[in-house]
PDB file of C-alpha atoms in Angstrom:
ATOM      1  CA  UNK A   1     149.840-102.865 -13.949  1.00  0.00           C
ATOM      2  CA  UNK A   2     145.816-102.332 -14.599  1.00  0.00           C
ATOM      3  CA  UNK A   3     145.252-102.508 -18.170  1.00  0.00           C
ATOM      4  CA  UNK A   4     143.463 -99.266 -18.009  1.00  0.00           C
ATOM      5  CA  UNK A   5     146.842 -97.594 -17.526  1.00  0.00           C
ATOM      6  CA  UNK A   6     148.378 -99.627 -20.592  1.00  0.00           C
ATOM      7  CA  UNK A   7     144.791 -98.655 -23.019  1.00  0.00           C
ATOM      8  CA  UNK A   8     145.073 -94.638 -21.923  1.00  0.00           C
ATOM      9  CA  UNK A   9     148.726 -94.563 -23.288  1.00  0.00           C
ATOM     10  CA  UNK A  10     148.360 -96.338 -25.908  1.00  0.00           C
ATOM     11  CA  UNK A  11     145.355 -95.154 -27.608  1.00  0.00           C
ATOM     12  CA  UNK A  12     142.644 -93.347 -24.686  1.00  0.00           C
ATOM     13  CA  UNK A  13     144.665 -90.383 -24.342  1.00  0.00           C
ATOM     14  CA  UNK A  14     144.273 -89.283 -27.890  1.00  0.00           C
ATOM     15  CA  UNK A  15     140.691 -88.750 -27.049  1.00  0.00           C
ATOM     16  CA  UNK A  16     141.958 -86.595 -24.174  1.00  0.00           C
ATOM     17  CA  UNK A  17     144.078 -84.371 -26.196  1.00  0.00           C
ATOM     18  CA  UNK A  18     141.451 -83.575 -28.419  1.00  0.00           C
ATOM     19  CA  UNK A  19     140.351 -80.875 -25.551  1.00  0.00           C
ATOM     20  CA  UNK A  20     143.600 -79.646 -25.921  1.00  0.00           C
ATOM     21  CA  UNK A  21     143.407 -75.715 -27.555  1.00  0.00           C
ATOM     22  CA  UNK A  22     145.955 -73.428 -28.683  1.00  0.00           C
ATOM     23  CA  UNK A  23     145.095 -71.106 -26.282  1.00  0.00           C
ATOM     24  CA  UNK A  24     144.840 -73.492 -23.169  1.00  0.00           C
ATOM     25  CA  UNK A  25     146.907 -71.841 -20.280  1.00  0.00           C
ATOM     26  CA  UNK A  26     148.845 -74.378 -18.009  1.00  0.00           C
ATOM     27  CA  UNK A  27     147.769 -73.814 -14.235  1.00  0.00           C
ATOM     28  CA  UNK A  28     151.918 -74.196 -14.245  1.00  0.00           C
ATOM     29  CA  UNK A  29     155.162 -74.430 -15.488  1.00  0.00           C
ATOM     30  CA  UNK A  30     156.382 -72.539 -18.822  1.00  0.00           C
ATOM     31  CA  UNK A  31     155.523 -74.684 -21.429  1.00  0.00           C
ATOM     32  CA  UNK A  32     152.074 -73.738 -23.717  1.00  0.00           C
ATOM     33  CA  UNK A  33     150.099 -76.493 -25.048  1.00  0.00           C
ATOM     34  CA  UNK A  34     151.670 -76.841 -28.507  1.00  0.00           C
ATOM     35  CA  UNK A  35     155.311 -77.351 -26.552  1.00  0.00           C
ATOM     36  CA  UNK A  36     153.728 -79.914 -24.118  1.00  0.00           C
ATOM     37  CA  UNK A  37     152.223 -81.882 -26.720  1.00  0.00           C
ATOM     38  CA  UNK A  38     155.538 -82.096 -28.746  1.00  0.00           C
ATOM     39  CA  UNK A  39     157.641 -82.761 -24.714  1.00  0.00           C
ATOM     40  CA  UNK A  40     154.933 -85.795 -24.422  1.00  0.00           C
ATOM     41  CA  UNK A  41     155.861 -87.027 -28.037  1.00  0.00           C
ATOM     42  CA  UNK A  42     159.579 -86.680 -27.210  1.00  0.00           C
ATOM     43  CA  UNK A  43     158.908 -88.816 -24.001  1.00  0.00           C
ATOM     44  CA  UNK A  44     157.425 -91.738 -26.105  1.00  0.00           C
ATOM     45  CA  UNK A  45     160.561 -91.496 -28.703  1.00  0.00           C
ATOM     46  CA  UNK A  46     162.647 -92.278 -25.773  1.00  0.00           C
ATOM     47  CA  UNK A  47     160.933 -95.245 -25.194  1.00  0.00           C
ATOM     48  CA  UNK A  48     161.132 -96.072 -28.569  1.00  0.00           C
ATOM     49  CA  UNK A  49     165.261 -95.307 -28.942  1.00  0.00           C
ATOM     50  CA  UNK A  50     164.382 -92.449 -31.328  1.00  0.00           C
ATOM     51  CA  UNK A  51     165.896 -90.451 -29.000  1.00  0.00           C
ATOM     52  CA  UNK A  52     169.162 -92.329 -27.345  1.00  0.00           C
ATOM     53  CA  UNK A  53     170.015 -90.694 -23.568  1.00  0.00           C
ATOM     54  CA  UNK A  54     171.663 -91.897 -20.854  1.00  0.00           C
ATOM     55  CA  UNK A  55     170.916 -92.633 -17.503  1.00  0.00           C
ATOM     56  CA  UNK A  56     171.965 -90.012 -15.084  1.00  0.00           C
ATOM     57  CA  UNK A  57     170.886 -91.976 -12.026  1.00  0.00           C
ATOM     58  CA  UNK A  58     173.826 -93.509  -9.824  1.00  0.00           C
ATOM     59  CA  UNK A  59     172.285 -97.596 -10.128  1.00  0.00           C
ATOM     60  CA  UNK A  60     172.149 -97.673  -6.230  1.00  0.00           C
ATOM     61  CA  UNK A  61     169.067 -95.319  -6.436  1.00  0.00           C
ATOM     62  CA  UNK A  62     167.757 -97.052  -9.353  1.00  0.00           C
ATOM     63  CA  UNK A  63     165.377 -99.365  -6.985  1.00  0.00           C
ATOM     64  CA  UNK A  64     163.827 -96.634  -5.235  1.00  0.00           C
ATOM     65  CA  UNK A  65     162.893 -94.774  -8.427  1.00  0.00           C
ATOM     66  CA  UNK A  66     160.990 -97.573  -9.719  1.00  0.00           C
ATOM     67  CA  UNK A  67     159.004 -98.062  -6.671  1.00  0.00           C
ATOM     68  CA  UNK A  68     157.585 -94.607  -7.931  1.00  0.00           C
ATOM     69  CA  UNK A  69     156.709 -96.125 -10.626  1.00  0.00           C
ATOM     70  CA  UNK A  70     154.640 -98.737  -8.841  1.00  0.00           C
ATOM     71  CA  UNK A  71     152.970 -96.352  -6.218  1.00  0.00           C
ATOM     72  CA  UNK A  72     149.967 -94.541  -7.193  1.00  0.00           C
ATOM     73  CA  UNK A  73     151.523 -90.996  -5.642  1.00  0.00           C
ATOM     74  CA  UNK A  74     151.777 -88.907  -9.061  1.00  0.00           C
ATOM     75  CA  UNK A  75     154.667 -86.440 -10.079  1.00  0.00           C
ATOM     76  CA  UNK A  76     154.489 -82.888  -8.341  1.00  0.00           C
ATOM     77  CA  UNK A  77     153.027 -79.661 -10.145  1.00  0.00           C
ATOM     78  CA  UNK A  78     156.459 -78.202 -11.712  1.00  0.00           C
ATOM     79  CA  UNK A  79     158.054 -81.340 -11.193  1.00  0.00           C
ATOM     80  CA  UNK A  80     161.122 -80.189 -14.123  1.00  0.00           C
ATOM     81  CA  UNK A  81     163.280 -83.098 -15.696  1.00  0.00           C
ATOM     82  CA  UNK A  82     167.122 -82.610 -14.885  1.00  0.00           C
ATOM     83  CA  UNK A  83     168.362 -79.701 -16.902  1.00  0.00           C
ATOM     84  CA  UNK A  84     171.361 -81.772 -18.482  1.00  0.00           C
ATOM     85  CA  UNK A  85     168.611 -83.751 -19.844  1.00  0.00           C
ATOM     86  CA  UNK A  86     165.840 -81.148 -21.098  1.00  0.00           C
ATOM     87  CA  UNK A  87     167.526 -77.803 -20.197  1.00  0.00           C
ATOM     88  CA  UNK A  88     166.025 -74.616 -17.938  1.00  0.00           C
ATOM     89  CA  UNK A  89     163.385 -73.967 -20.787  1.00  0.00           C
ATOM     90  CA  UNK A  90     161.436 -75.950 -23.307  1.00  0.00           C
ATOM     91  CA  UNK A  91     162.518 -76.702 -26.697  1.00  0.00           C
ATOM     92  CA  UNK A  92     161.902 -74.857 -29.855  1.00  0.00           C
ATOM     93  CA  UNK A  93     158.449 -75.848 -31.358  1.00  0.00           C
ATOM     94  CA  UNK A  94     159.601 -78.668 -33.875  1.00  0.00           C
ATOM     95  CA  UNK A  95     156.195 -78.733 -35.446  1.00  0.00           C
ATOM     96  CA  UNK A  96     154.177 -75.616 -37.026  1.00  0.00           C
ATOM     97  CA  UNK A  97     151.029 -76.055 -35.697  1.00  0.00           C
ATOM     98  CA  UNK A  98     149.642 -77.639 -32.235  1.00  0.00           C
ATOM     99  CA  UNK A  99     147.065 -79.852 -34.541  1.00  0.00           C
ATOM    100  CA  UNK A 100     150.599 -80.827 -36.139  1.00  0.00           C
ATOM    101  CA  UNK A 101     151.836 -82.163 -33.220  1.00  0.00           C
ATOM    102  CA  UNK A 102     148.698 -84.098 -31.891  1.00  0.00           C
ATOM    103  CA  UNK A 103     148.737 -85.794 -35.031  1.00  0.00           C
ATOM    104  CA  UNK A 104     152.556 -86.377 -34.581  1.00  0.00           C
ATOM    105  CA  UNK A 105     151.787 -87.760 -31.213  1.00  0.00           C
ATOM    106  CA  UNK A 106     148.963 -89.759 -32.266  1.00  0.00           C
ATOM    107  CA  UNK A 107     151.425 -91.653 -34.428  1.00  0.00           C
ATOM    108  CA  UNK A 108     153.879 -91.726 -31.823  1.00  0.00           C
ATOM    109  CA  UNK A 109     151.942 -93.023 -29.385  1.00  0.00           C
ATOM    110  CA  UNK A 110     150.492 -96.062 -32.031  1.00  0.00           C
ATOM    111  CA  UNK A 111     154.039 -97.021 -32.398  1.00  0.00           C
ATOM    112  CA  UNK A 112     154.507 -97.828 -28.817  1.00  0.00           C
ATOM    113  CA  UNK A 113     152.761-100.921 -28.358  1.00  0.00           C
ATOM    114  CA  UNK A 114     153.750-102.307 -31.754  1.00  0.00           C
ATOM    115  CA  UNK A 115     157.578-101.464 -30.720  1.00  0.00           C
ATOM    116  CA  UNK A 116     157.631-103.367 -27.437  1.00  0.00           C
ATOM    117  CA  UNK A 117     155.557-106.661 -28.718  1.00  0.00           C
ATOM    118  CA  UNK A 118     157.934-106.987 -31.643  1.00  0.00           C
ATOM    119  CA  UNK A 119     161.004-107.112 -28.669  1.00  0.00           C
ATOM    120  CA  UNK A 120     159.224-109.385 -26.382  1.00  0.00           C
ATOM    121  CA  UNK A 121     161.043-108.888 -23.017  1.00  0.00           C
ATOM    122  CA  UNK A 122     162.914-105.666 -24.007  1.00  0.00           C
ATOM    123  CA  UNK A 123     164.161-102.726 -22.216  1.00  0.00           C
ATOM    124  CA  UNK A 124     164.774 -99.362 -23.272  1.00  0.00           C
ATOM    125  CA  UNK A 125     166.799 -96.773 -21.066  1.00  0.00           C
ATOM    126  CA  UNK A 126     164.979 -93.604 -19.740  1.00  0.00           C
ATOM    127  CA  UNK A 127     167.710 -91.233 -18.586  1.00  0.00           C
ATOM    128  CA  UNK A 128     166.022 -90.780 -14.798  1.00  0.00           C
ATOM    129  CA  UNK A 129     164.725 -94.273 -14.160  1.00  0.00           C
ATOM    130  CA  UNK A 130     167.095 -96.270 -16.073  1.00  0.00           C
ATOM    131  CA  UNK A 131     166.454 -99.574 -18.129  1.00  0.00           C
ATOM    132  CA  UNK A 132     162.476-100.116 -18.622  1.00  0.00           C
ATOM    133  CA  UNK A 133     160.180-102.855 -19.363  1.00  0.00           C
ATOM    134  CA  UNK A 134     157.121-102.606 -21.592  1.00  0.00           C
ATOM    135  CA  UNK A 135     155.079-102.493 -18.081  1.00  0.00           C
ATOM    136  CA  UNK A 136     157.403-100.054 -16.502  1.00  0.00           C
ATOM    137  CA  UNK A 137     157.315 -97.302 -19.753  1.00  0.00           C
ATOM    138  CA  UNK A 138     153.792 -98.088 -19.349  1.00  0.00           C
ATOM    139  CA  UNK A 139     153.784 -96.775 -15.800  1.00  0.00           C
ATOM    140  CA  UNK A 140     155.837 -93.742 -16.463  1.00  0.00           C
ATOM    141  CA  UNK A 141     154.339 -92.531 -19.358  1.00  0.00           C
ATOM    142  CA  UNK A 142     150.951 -92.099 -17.033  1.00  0.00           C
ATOM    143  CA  UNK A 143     152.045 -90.940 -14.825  1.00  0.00           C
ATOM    144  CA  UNK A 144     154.066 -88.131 -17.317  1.00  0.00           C
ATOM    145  CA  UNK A 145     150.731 -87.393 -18.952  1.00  0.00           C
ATOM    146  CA  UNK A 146     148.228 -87.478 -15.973  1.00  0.00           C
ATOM    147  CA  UNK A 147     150.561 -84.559 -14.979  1.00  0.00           C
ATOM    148  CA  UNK A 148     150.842 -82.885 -18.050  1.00  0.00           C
ATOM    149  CA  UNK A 149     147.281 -83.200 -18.968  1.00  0.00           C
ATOM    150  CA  UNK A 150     146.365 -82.121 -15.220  1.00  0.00           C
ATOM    151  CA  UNK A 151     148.759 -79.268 -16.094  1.00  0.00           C
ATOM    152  CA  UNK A 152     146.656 -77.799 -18.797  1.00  0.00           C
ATOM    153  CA  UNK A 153     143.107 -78.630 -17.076  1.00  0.00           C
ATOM    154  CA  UNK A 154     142.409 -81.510 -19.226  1.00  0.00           C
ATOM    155  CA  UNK A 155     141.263 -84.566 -16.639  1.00  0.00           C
ATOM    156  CA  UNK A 156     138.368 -82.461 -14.880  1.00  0.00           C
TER     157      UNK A 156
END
């Protein structure tokens, strides 16, 4: 993994997010800006076990997902999380204002790193990809907001 990926999600795409407005419009998908911002935050409490799911992947396929992880090919516009996991629609806004939820995310996101260097060599279960390193949550968690942020216009 380049460390540039491991800096943007732990602390460079806060900077990013700042360009993030109420009103942005998503080029797709259903969600507006204040919903993706909390769906981001509610990817990093999986990886932190704030939020406790199963995998949903048969383990044979396991290996083939993670190679995704490892390739630079990036997750396709209205790429949608199984519905057993997330639903058909997004959630209802847990926070009451999208500057509410950056700031929730911010805080979220500083956890990570402190989370997975206290638990040297620990893995935490995403329900798609299964049992993650650090590295690997690392590698998903770009990827999750290079799309989301290319969703809403926000990387050029």
């Amino acid at each position: 993994m380049t460390g540039d990926k491991e800096a943007y999600v732990t602390a460079g795409l806060v900077d990013t997010l700042q360009n993030l407005e109420e009103d942005s419009v998503p080029k797709w998908g259903v969600m507006n800006a204040q919903e993706m911002v909390e769906h981001v935050n509610d990817f990093y409490n999986i990886s932190l076990e704030k939020i406790v799911l199963p995998c949903l992947t048969p383990a044979d396929l396991l290996p083939k997902y993670r190679e995704f992880l490892y390739s630079d090919k990036p997750f396709k516009e209205n790429t949608k999380a199984p519905s057993s996991v997330l639903g058909n629609e997004p959630l209802p806004l847990r926070t009451s204002s999208l500057e509410d939820a950056k700031t929730i995310l911010t805080l979220t996101v500083n956890k990570f790193k402190t989370y997975f260097d206290s638990r040297e060599g620990y893995t935490s279960v995403h329900p798609v990809f299964g049992a993650l390193t650090y590295e690997e949550w690392c590698l998903l968690h770009y990827k999750h907001i290079q799309h989301h942020f290319n969703q809403f216009g926000l990387l050029g």
